[in-house]
Amino acid sequence: MTFEEILNQAMAMLQRQGRVSYRALKRQFDLDDAYVEDVKLELIEVHRIAVDQDNTMLVWTGGATTPPPPAAAPGADRGRQCC
């Protein structure tokens, strides 16, 4: 399995469950400590969808996966009449 495949599956697992221990990631994907650190870096720092809790688990933060829609320009609704 590639790093990207493991990352995507770990991300989906984390989103579904809300929190995942590092031990569970090791067992599920047969990872060593260095690999888990790489997954942590991607999910916490790069994708910003999780936080570390007590150095034992990842907790889903529901980071934005798509950018928010642009705000309407001030005064964009002027000239429109209601009803």
Backbone as a printed PyTorch tensor [residue, N CA C, xyz], in Angstrom:
tensor([[[  0.8620,  -1.1730,   0.0000],
         [  0.0000,   0.0000,   0.0000],
         [  0.9100,   1.2380,   0.0000]],

        [[  0.5500,   2.2330,  -0.7910],
         [  1.3450,   3.4560,  -0.8550],
         [  1.0510,   4.3560,   0.3420]],

        [[  1.9280,   5.3250,   0.5540],
         [  1.7160,   6.2820,   1.6420],
         [  0.3900,   7.0120,   1.4530]],

        [[  0.0950,   7.4110,   0.2320],
         [ -1.1550,   8.1320,  -0.0420],
         [ -2.3780,   7.2740,   0.2840]],

        [[ -2.3300,   6.0010,  -0.0480],
         [ -3.4490,   5.1100,   0.2570],
         [ -3.6370,   4.9600,   1.7720]],

        [[ -2.5360,   4.7910,   2.4820],
         [ -2.6130,   4.6860,   3.9410],
         [ -3.1430,   5.9800,   4.5320]],

        [[ -2.6320,   7.0980,   4.0420],
         [ -3.0740,   8.4020,   4.5370],
         [ -4.5710,   8.5950,   4.3090]],

        [[ -5.0420,   8.2850,   3.1160],
         [ -6.4750,   8.4400,   2.8140],
         [ -7.3370,   7.5340,   3.6840]],

        [[ -6.8970,   6.3090,   3.9000],
         [ -7.6620,   5.3890,   4.7390],
         [ -7.6310,   5.8160,   6.2060]],

        [[ -6.4780,   6.3010,   6.6570],
         [ -6.3800,   6.7870,   8.0350],
         [ -7.2580,   8.0160,   8.2240]],

        [[ -7.2910,   8.8860,   7.2220],
         [ -8.1230,  10.0880,   7.2690],
         [ -9.6030,   9.7020,   7.3520]],

        [[-10.0120,   8.7610,   6.5340],
         [-11.4110,   8.3130,   6.5330],
         [-11.7710,   7.6630,   7.8720]],

        [[-10.8600,   6.8600,   8.3980],
         [-11.0730,   6.1970,   9.6850],
         [-11.2120,   7.2330,  10.7950]],

        [[-10.3510,   8.2250,  10.7780],
         [-10.3860,   9.2860,  11.7780],
         [-11.6780,  10.0830,  11.6830]],

        [[-12.0990,  10.4000,  10.4810],
         [-13.3350,  11.1630,  10.3130],
         [-14.5410,  10.3620,  10.8010]],

        [[-14.5800,   9.0820,  10.4670],
         [-15.6970,   8.2190,  10.8910],
         [-15.7650,   8.0760,  12.4000]],

        [[-14.6060,   7.8440,  13.0250],
         [-14.5820,   7.5160,  14.4460],
         [-14.4020,   8.7230,  15.3580]],

        [[-13.8900,   9.8220,  14.8190],
         [-13.6940,  11.0210,  15.6150],
         [-12.3660,  11.0640,  16.3390]],

        [[-11.8290,   9.9050,  16.6660],
         [-10.5110,   9.8220,  17.3000],
         [ -9.9570,   8.4330,  17.0450]],

        [[ -8.6360,   8.3710,  16.8530],
         [ -7.9670,   7.1020,  16.5710],
         [ -6.6410,   7.0900,  17.3090]],

        [[ -6.3810,   6.0160,  18.0430],
         [ -5.1070,   5.9140,  18.7480],
         [ -3.9950,   5.5760,  17.7600]],

        [[ -2.7870,   5.9590,  18.1340],
         [ -1.6290,   5.6260,  17.3060],
         [ -1.4180,   4.1220,  17.2760]],

        [[ -1.7490,   3.4590,  18.3640],
         [ -1.6480,   1.9950,  18.4020],
         [ -2.5930,   1.3590,  17.3820]],

        [[ -3.8030,   1.9210,  17.2570],
         [ -4.7550,   1.3910,  16.2730],
         [ -4.2300,   1.5830,  14.8540]],

        [[ -3.6200,   2.7420,  14.5920],
         [ -3.0430,   2.9760,  13.2560],
         [ -1.9270,   1.9790,  12.9720]],

        [[ -1.0950,   1.7160,  13.9770],
         [ -0.0060,   0.7510,  13.8040],
         [ -0.5480,  -0.6270,  13.4680]],

        [[ -1.5600,  -1.0490,  14.1900],
         [ -2.1390,  -2.3820,  13.9540],
         [ -2.8760,  -2.4640,  12.6220]],

        [[ -3.7130,  -1.4640,  12.3720],
         [ -4.5350,  -1.4680,  11.1560],
         [ -3.6890,  -1.4960,   9.8860]],

        [[ -2.6010,  -0.7090,   9.8840],
         [ -1.8150,  -0.5470,   8.6670],
         [ -0.4070,  -1.1460,   8.7640]],

        [[ -0.1140,  -1.8390,   9.8680],
         [  1.1930,  -2.4600,  10.0780],
         [  2.3260,  -1.4440,   9.9210]],

        [[  2.2300,  -0.3570,  10.7020],
         [  3.1780,   0.7490,  10.6040],
         [  4.1870,   0.7160,  11.7410]],

        [[  5.3830,   1.2560,  11.4690],
         [  6.3530,   1.4500,  12.5420],
         [  6.2160,   2.8830,  13.0650]],

        [[  6.9720,   3.2110,  14.0990],
         [  6.8670,   4.5250,  14.7330],
         [  7.1510,   5.6690,  13.7660]],

        [[  8.1450,   5.5210,  12.9140],
         [  8.5070,   6.5870,  11.9690],
         [  7.3710,   6.8410,  10.9750]],

        [[  6.7280,   5.7860,  10.5320],
         [  5.6300,   5.9180,   9.5830],
         [  4.4440,   6.6270,  10.2380]],

        [[  4.1620,   6.2690,  11.4880],
         [  3.0740,   6.9280,  12.2190],
         [  3.3750,   8.4160,  12.3670]],

        [[  4.6240,   8.7610,  12.6210],
         [  5.0080,  10.1750,  12.7210],
         [  4.7620,  10.9010,  11.4070]],

        [[  5.0260,  10.2570,  10.2890],
         [  4.7680,  10.8590,   8.9820],
         [  3.2700,  11.0790,   8.7560]],

        [[  2.4630,  10.1040,   9.1460],
         [  1.0050,  10.2320,   9.0310],
         [  0.5080,  11.3680,   9.9210]],

        [[  1.0210,  11.4240,  11.1460],
         [  0.6450,  12.5040,  12.0730],
         [  0.9530,  13.8690,  11.4700]],

        [[  2.1560,  14.0220,  10.9390],
         [  2.5530,  15.2900,  10.3410],
         [  1.5800,  15.7070,   9.2350]],

        [[  1.2470,  14.7750,   8.3890],
         [  0.3300,  15.0800,   7.2820],
         [ -1.0470,  15.4990,   7.7830]],

        [[ -1.5870,  14.7560,   8.7340],
         [ -2.9380,  15.0310,   9.2000],
         [ -3.0210,  16.2750,  10.0870]],

        [[ -1.9930,  16.5050,  10.9010],
         [ -2.0170,  17.6370,  11.8350],
         [ -1.5160,  18.9170,  11.1860]],

        [[ -0.3510,  18.8740,  10.5940],
         [  0.2900,  20.0870,  10.0870],
         [ -0.0820,  20.4310,   8.6530]],

        [[ -0.1530,  19.4340,   7.7980],
         [ -0.3840,  19.6980,   6.3790],
         [ -1.8670,  19.8650,   6.0700]],

        [[ -2.6680,  18.8720,   6.4350],
         [ -4.1010,  18.9240,   6.1220],
         [ -4.9160,  19.6590,   7.1740]],

        [[ -4.3580,  19.7720,   8.3770],
         [ -5.0030,  20.4810,   9.4900],
         [ -6.4170,  19.9830,   9.7820]],

        [[ -6.5220,  18.6600,   9.8480],
         [ -7.8290,  18.0570,  10.1310],
         [ -7.8460,  17.3170,  11.4580]],

        [[ -6.7160,  17.3430,  12.1690],
         [ -6.6280,  16.6070,  13.4260],
         [ -5.6760,  17.3100,  14.3800]],

        [[ -5.8140,  16.9580,  15.6520],
         [ -4.8740,  17.4010,  16.6740],
         [ -4.4260,  16.1810,  17.4680]],

        [[ -3.2410,  16.2900,  18.0530],
         [ -2.7200,  15.2390,  18.9130],
         [ -3.3170,  15.4040,  20.3050]],

        [[ -3.7070,  14.3040,  20.9140],
         [ -4.1950,  14.3450,  22.2860],
         [ -3.3360,  13.4120,  23.1360]],

        [[ -2.6480,  13.9890,  24.0940],
         [ -1.8610,  13.2350,  25.0770],
         [ -0.8000,  12.3200,  24.4580]],

        [[ -0.3500,  12.6270,  23.2660],
         [  0.6410,  11.7890,  22.5710],
         [  0.1820,  10.3460,  22.4130]],

        [[ -1.1430,  10.1270,  22.4320],
         [ -1.6520,   8.7610,  22.2890],
         [ -2.6420,   8.6020,  21.1480]],

        [[ -3.2180,   9.7280,  20.6970],
         [ -4.2460,   9.6040,  19.6660],
         [ -4.3950,  10.8690,  18.8500]],

        [[ -5.0140,  10.7080,  17.6940],
         [ -5.4250,  11.8150,  16.8540],
         [ -6.9000,  12.0690,  17.1070]],

        [[ -7.2710,  13.3400,  17.1260],
         [ -8.6630,  13.7220,  17.3040],
         [ -9.0750,  14.5630,  16.1010]],

        [[-10.1460,  14.1730,  15.4460],
         [-10.6730,  14.8650,  14.2760],
         [-11.1140,  16.2770,  14.6580]],

        [[-10.6700,  17.2590,  13.8980],
         [-11.1050,  18.6310,  14.1350],
         [-12.0330,  19.1020,  13.0330]],

        [[-12.2090,  18.2610,  12.0280],
         [-13.1050,  18.6260,  10.9380],
         [-12.6030,  19.7950,  10.1360]],

        [[-11.3000,  19.8710,   9.9970],
         [-10.7170,  20.9640,   9.2270],
         [-11.3850,  21.1140,   7.8840]],

        [[-11.4030,  22.3190,   7.3940],
         [-12.0490,  22.6080,   6.1150],
         [-11.3720,  21.8180,   5.0070]],

        [[-12.1450,  21.0590,   4.2650],
         [-11.6010,  20.3150,   3.1430],
         [-11.7920,  21.0780,   1.8510]],

        [[-12.6760,  22.0520,   1.8660],
         [-12.8560,  22.9280,   0.7150],
         [-12.8350,  24.3570,   1.2180]],

        [[-12.3370,  25.2720,   0.4010],
         [-12.3090,  26.6570,   0.8600],
         [-13.7200,  27.2100,   1.0260]],

        [[-13.9160,  28.1050,   1.9760],
         [-15.2410,  28.6810,   2.1540],
         [-15.6160,  29.5270,   0.9470]],

        [[-16.9080,  29.6970,   0.6720],
         [-17.3010,  30.5150,  -0.4720],
         [-16.8780,  31.9580,  -0.2430]],

        [[-16.5800,  32.6750,  -1.3280],
         [-16.1650,  34.0680,  -1.1620],
         [-17.3000,  34.9100,  -0.5930]],

        [[-16.9240,  35.8570,   0.2380],
         [-17.9200,  36.7610,   0.8140],
         [-18.4100,  37.7150,  -0.2680]],

        [[-19.6680,  38.0980,  -0.1610],
         [-20.2250,  39.0490,  -1.1220],
         [-19.5410,  40.4010,  -0.9420]],

        [[-19.2980,  41.0650,  -2.0310],
         [-18.6640,  42.3770,  -1.9670],
         [-19.6020,  43.3520,  -1.2780]],

        [[-19.0630,  44.2570,  -0.4650],
         [-19.9200,  45.2370,   0.2020],
         [-20.7130,  46.0310,  -0.8270]],

        [[-21.9840,  46.1850,  -0.5720],
         [-22.8420,  46.9620,  -1.4750],
         [-23.2840,  46.1880,  -2.7060]],

        [[-22.9820,  44.8950,  -2.7860],
         [-23.3450,  44.1080,  -3.9570],
         [-24.8500,  43.9940,  -4.1140]],

        [[-25.5920,  44.0850,  -3.0230],
         [-27.0340,  43.9500,  -3.0890],
         [-27.7420,  45.2810,  -3.3040]],

        [[-27.0010,  46.3570,  -3.3280],
         [-27.6350,  47.6610,  -3.5500],
         [-28.2230,  47.6770,  -4.9480]],

        [[-29.3210,  48.2980,  -5.0700],
         [-29.9900,  48.3770,  -6.3710],
         [-30.9890,  47.2620,  -6.5610]],

        [[-30.8800,  46.2060,  -5.7990],
         [-31.8650,  45.1230,  -5.8790],
         [-33.0180,  45.4880,  -4.9660]],

        [[-34.1920,  45.2470,  -5.4440],
         [-35.3560,  45.5250,  -4.6120],
         [-35.9330,  44.2260,  -4.1100]],

        [[-36.3750,  44.2910,  -2.9040],
         [-36.9610,  43.1050,  -2.2840],
         [-38.4300,  43.0290,  -2.6300]],

        [[-38.9320,  41.9010,  -2.8920],
         [-40.3370,  41.5280,  -3.0330],
         [-40.9490,  42.2560,  -4.1480]]])
